[in-house]
Coordinates of C-alpha atoms in Angstrom, one line a residue:
M91 CA 0.0 0.0 0.0
P92 CA 1.3 3.5 -0.7
R93 CA 2.3 5.7 2.1
N94 CA 0.9 9.0 0.7
G95 CA -1.9 10.1 -1.6
L96 CA -1.1 11.8 -4.9
S97 CA -4.0 13.7 -6.4
V98 CA -4.9 15.9 -9.4
D99 CA -7.9 18.2 -9.5
V100 CA -8.9 18.0 -13.1
E101 CA -10.3 21.4 -14.2
D102 CA -9.4 23.9 -17.0
W103 CA -7.6 27.2 -16.5
F104 CA -10.9 29.1 -16.8
Q105 CA -12.8 27.1 -14.2
V106 CA -10.7 28.1 -11.2
G107 CA -12.2 29.9 -8.2
A108 CA -9.8 32.9 -8.8
F109 CA -11.6 33.7 -12.1
E110 CA -15.2 32.9 -11.2
R111 CA -16.2 36.5 -11.0
V112 CA -14.7 37.6 -14.3
I113 CA -15.4 34.5 -16.5
D114 CA -19.0 33.5 -17.0
K115 CA -19.8 29.8 -17.1
A116 CA -21.9 30.5 -20.2
D117 CA -18.7 31.4 -22.0
W118 CA -16.6 28.3 -21.1
D119 CA -17.3 26.4 -24.3
S120 CA -16.1 29.4 -26.4
L121 CA -12.7 29.6 -24.6
S122 CA -9.5 28.0 -25.6
P123 CA -9.4 24.7 -23.7
G124 CA -6.2 23.2 -22.2
V125 CA -7.5 20.5 -19.9
E126 CA -7.1 17.5 -22.2
R127 CA -3.5 18.5 -23.3
N128 CA -2.4 19.3 -19.8
T129 CA -3.9 16.2 -18.2
D130 CA -2.2 14.1 -20.8
A131 CA 1.0 15.8 -19.9
V132 CA 0.4 14.9 -16.2
L133 CA -0.3 11.3 -17.2
A134 CA 3.0 11.2 -19.1
L135 CA 4.8 12.7 -16.0
F136 CA 3.3 10.1 -13.8
A137 CA 4.2 7.3 -16.2
E138 CA 7.9 8.4 -16.1
S139 CA 8.2 7.3 -12.5
G140 CA 5.4 4.7 -12.4
A141 CA 3.4 6.8 -10.0
K142 CA -0.3 6.2 -9.6
G143 CA -2.7 8.8 -8.4
T144 CA -6.3 9.9 -8.0
F145 CA -7.8 12.3 -10.6
F146 CA -10.6 14.3 -9.0
T147 CA -12.4 15.3 -12.2
L148 CA -15.2 17.7 -13.0
G149 CA -18.3 16.1 -14.6
W150 CA -18.2 19.0 -17.1
V151 CA -14.8 17.8 -18.2
A152 CA -15.8 14.1 -18.4
Q153 CA -18.8 14.9 -20.5
R154 CA -16.7 16.8 -23.1
Y155 CA -13.6 14.6 -23.0
P156 CA -14.6 11.0 -22.5
A157 CA -11.5 9.7 -24.2
L158 CA -9.3 11.5 -21.7
I159 CA -11.3 9.9 -18.9
R160 CA -10.7 6.5 -20.4
R161 CA -7.0 7.1 -20.7
I162 CA -6.9 8.0 -17.0
V163 CA -8.6 4.8 -16.0
A164 CA -6.5 2.7 -18.5
A165 CA -3.3 4.0 -17.0
G166 CA -4.3 2.5 -13.6
H167 CA -5.3 5.7 -11.8
E168 CA -8.3 6.3 -9.6
L169 CA -11.1 8.3 -11.1
A170 CA -13.0 10.4 -8.5
S171 CA -15.5 13.3 -8.5
H172 CA -14.7 17.0 -8.2
G173 CA -18.4 18.0 -8.7
W174 CA -20.1 19.1 -11.9
D175 CA -18.7 22.5 -12.7
H176 CA -16.6 23.7 -9.8
Q177 CA -19.4 25.4 -7.9
R178 CA -18.4 25.7 -4.3
V179 CA -20.5 23.6 -1.8
F180 CA -21.2 26.5 0.5
T181 CA -23.0 28.3 -2.4
M182 CA -25.5 25.4 -2.7
T183 CA -28.4 24.1 -0.7
A184 CA -28.5 20.4 0.3
P185 CA -30.8 19.5 -2.6
E186 CA -28.6 21.4 -5.1
F187 CA -25.5 19.6 -3.8
R188 CA -27.3 16.3 -4.1
A189 CA -28.2 17.0 -7.7
D190 CA -24.6 18.1 -8.4
L191 CA -23.2 14.9 -7.0
V192 CA -25.6 12.8 -9.2
R193 CA -24.9 14.7 -12.4
A194 CA -21.1 14.6 -11.9
R195 CA -21.0 10.9 -11.0
G196 CA -23.2 10.0 -14.0
A197 CA -20.8 11.7 -16.4
L198 CA -17.7 10.2 -14.8
E199 CA -19.0 6.7 -14.7
D200 CA -20.4 6.9 -18.2
A201 CA -17.0 8.0 -19.6
G202 CA -14.8 5.9 -17.4
G203 CA -16.8 2.7 -17.0
V204 CA -15.8 2.5 -13.3
A205 CA -17.6 3.1 -10.0
I206 CA -16.9 6.5 -8.4
S207 CA -16.3 6.3 -4.6
G208 CA -14.2 9.4 -3.8
Y209 CA -15.0 13.1 -3.8
R210 CA -13.2 16.4 -3.4
A211 CA -15.2 19.6 -3.1
P212 CA -14.2 22.5 -5.4
S213 CA -11.9 24.9 -3.6
F214 CA -12.1 22.7 -0.4
S215 CA -15.6 24.2 0.2
I216 CA -16.8 21.7 2.8
D217 CA -16.4 23.6 6.1
T218 CA -18.4 24.9 9.1
R219 CA -20.9 26.5 6.7
T220 CA -21.9 23.1 5.3
P221 CA -22.6 20.6 8.1
W222 CA -25.0 18.7 5.9
A223 CA -22.6 18.0 3.1
F224 CA -21.0 14.8 4.7
A225 CA -24.4 13.3 5.2
E226 CA -25.2 13.9 1.5
L227 CA -22.0 12.2 0.5
A228 CA -22.6 9.2 2.8
E229 CA -26.2 8.9 1.6
A230 CA -24.9 8.9 -2.0
G231 CA -22.6 6.0 -1.2
Y232 CA -19.2 7.6 -1.2
R233 CA -16.5 5.8 0.7
Y234 CA -14.3 8.9 1.3
S235 CA -14.0 12.6 0.8
S236 CA -10.8 14.7 0.6
S237 CA -12.6 18.1 0.8
V238 CA -11.2 19.8 3.9
A239 CA -8.3 22.2 4.1
P240 CA -7.5 22.2 7.8
L241 CA -6.2 25.8 8.0
R242 CA -7.3 29.4 7.7
H243 CA -7.3 30.9 4.1
D244 CA -8.9 33.9 2.6
H245 CA -11.1 31.8 0.3
Y246 CA -11.6 28.6 2.2
G247 CA -10.5 26.5 5.2
W248 CA -11.7 24.8 8.4
P249 CA -8.9 25.7 10.8
E250 CA -10.3 23.7 13.7
A251 CA -10.6 20.5 11.7
P252 CA -8.3 17.5 12.4
R253 CA -5.2 17.3 10.3
Y254 CA -5.6 13.6 9.7
A255 CA -8.3 11.2 8.6
F256 CA -11.5 11.3 10.6
R257 CA -15.2 10.2 10.5
P258 CA -17.4 13.2 10.2
L259 CA -20.6 11.2 10.9
A260 CA -21.3 9.0 13.9
D261 CA -23.7 6.8 11.9
A262 CA -21.7 6.3 8.7
A263 CA -18.4 4.8 7.6
L264 CA -17.5 7.8 5.4
V265 CA -13.9 8.9 5.9
E266 CA -12.7 12.5 5.4
L267 CA -9.0 12.7 4.5
P268 CA -7.9 16.3 4.7
V269 CA -5.2 17.7 2.4
T270 CA -1.8 17.9 4.1
V271 CA -0.7 21.1 5.9
A272 CA 2.6 21.7 7.7
Q273 CA 2.4 22.4 11.4
I274 CA 4.9 25.1 12.3
G275 CA 4.5 26.0 15.9
S276 CA 0.9 27.1 16.3
R277 CA 0.5 27.8 12.6
R278 CA -0.8 25.5 9.8
V279 CA 0.8 26.1 6.4
A280 CA -0.7 24.9 3.1
T281 CA 1.6 22.8 0.9
G282 CA -0.3 21.8 -2.3
G283 CA -1.4 23.4 -5.5
G284 CA -0.3 27.0 -5.8
F285 CA 1.4 26.9 -2.4
F286 CA 3.7 24.2 -3.7
R287 CA 4.3 26.1 -6.9
L288 CA 5.1 29.4 -5.2
L289 CA 6.9 28.3 -2.1
P290 CA 10.1 26.2 -1.7
A291 CA 9.6 22.5 -2.3
A292 CA 11.4 21.9 1.0
L293 CA 8.3 23.1 2.8
T294 CA 6.2 20.3 1.3
D295 CA 9.0 17.8 1.9
F296 CA 9.0 18.9 5.5
A297 CA 5.2 18.4 5.8
V298 CA 5.3 15.0 4.2
R299 CA 8.0 13.8 6.6
Q300 CA 6.2 15.4 9.5
V301 CA 3.0 13.6 9.0
N302 CA 4.7 10.3 8.1
A303 CA 6.7 10.5 11.3
E304 CA 3.3 10.6 13.1
G305 CA 2.3 7.4 11.3
Q306 CA -0.1 9.3 9.0
P307 CA -0.4 9.6 5.2
A308 CA 0.2 12.9 3.4
V309 CA -2.3 14.0 0.7
F310 CA -0.9 16.2 -2.0
Y311 CA -2.8 17.9 -4.8
F312 CA -2.3 20.1 -7.8
H313 CA -4.1 21.0 -11.1
P314 CA -3.2 20.2 -14.7
W315 CA -3.2 23.9 -15.7
E316 CA -0.4 24.5 -13.2
I317 CA 2.1 22.9 -15.7
D318 CA 1.0 25.0 -18.6
P319 CA 3.0 28.3 -18.8
D320 CA 1.5 29.2 -22.2
Q321 CA -2.2 29.3 -21.1
P322 CA -4.2 32.4 -21.9
R323 CA -4.0 35.4 -19.5
V324 CA -7.1 36.9 -17.9
A325 CA -6.2 40.6 -17.9
N326 CA -9.3 41.7 -16.0
A327 CA -8.9 39.4 -13.0
P328 CA -7.8 41.0 -9.7
L329 CA -4.0 41.4 -9.5
R330 CA -3.8 39.1 -6.5
S331 CA -5.6 36.3 -8.4
R332 CA -3.3 36.8 -11.4
L333 CA -0.2 36.6 -9.3
R334 CA -1.4 33.4 -7.6
H335 CA -2.5 31.8 -10.8
Y336 CA 0.3 32.6 -13.2
S337 CA 3.5 32.7 -11.0
R338 CA 6.1 30.0 -11.6
L339 CA 4.0 27.9 -13.9
G340 CA 7.2 27.0 -15.9
A341 CA 8.8 25.5 -12.7
M342 CA 5.9 23.3 -11.7
A343 CA 6.6 20.2 -13.8
G344 CA 10.2 20.0 -12.5
K345 CA 9.2 20.5 -8.9
L346 CA 6.6 17.7 -9.3
R347 CA 9.1 15.3 -10.7
G348 CA 11.3 15.9 -7.7
L349 CA 8.5 15.6 -5.1
I350 CA 7.3 12.3 -6.7
A351 CA 10.8 10.9 -6.6
R352 CA 11.5 11.8 -3.0
H353 CA 8.4 10.2 -1.4
D354 CA 6.2 7.1 -1.7
W355 CA 2.9 8.0 -3.5
G356 CA -0.2 6.2 -4.7
R357 CA -3.9 6.5 -5.3
V358 CA -6.0 8.1 -2.6
D359 CA -8.4 5.1 -2.4
A360 CA -5.4 2.8 -1.7
V361 CA -4.4 5.2 1.1
V362 CA -7.8 5.0 2.6
D363 CA -7.7 1.2 2.4
A364 CA -4.4 1.2 4.3
L365 CA -5.7 3.5 7.1
A366 CA -6.1 2.2 10.6
P367 CA -9.7 2.8 11.7
P368 CA -10.0 6.6 11.9
G369 CA -10.2 8.1 15.3
A370 CA -13.2 9.5 17.1
T371 CA -15.9 11.2 15.1
H372 CA -15.3 14.9 14.7
R373 CA -18.7 16.6 14.3
M374 CA -19.2 20.0 12.7
A375 CA -21.4 22.6 14.3
A376 CA -24.8 22.8 12.8

């Protein structure tokens, strides 16, 4: 069994939370896509080292690129859900979230021909505002979620959440496996995605070693668009969003190769299989 979970959030450059106020979803199909080309590049990068991972994929992407979904599955990676079109969970009601889960899973299973049992919320948007979301996932039959960022961030985060796997419901076997953060004194520091791209790789190495030393698996994530320095620029996005999104794109592929080589990685479902029974249920406030 792998020691740590390697994961990819499969979405296109125009579907990210940073641009959601300046790019209308109605315009997505008219924009220059990069998700198929970039995800194929990720598949090739993983194949170089023999690494396997989990591809948390939007249903919107699966519907439009079914051959890509089949290539992910054929390469031995786990296919999991990232929701339909990157709508944050805390912007939905429980019935809307339920419908989103059904629509996304249908597109993924139709394209990939495999059962979907894992879920990651767009922008880690399961937090204290959405105490009902875990119950919806359990009712829908998901084995695990990796939807919590256990830190404080200006766009998301549940800083009081456990750093490691926990059961969010007392009456269900659903496991939440938060993404890994480094604990530095009293502060939790993010390590995946743009944080990995912008900050020294040594910080993520430190976090992986730190959680492994405590007998826990690390969970790392990134996006296919992060290895594409030639993607279109969104000039009318806020400066802070542009700096976060476009900085050090050219360095990302090399940093990923190094990270994969230095640690033991695998599919997130295999990491869940290898977990000791998660500790006490951690219930969110209603």
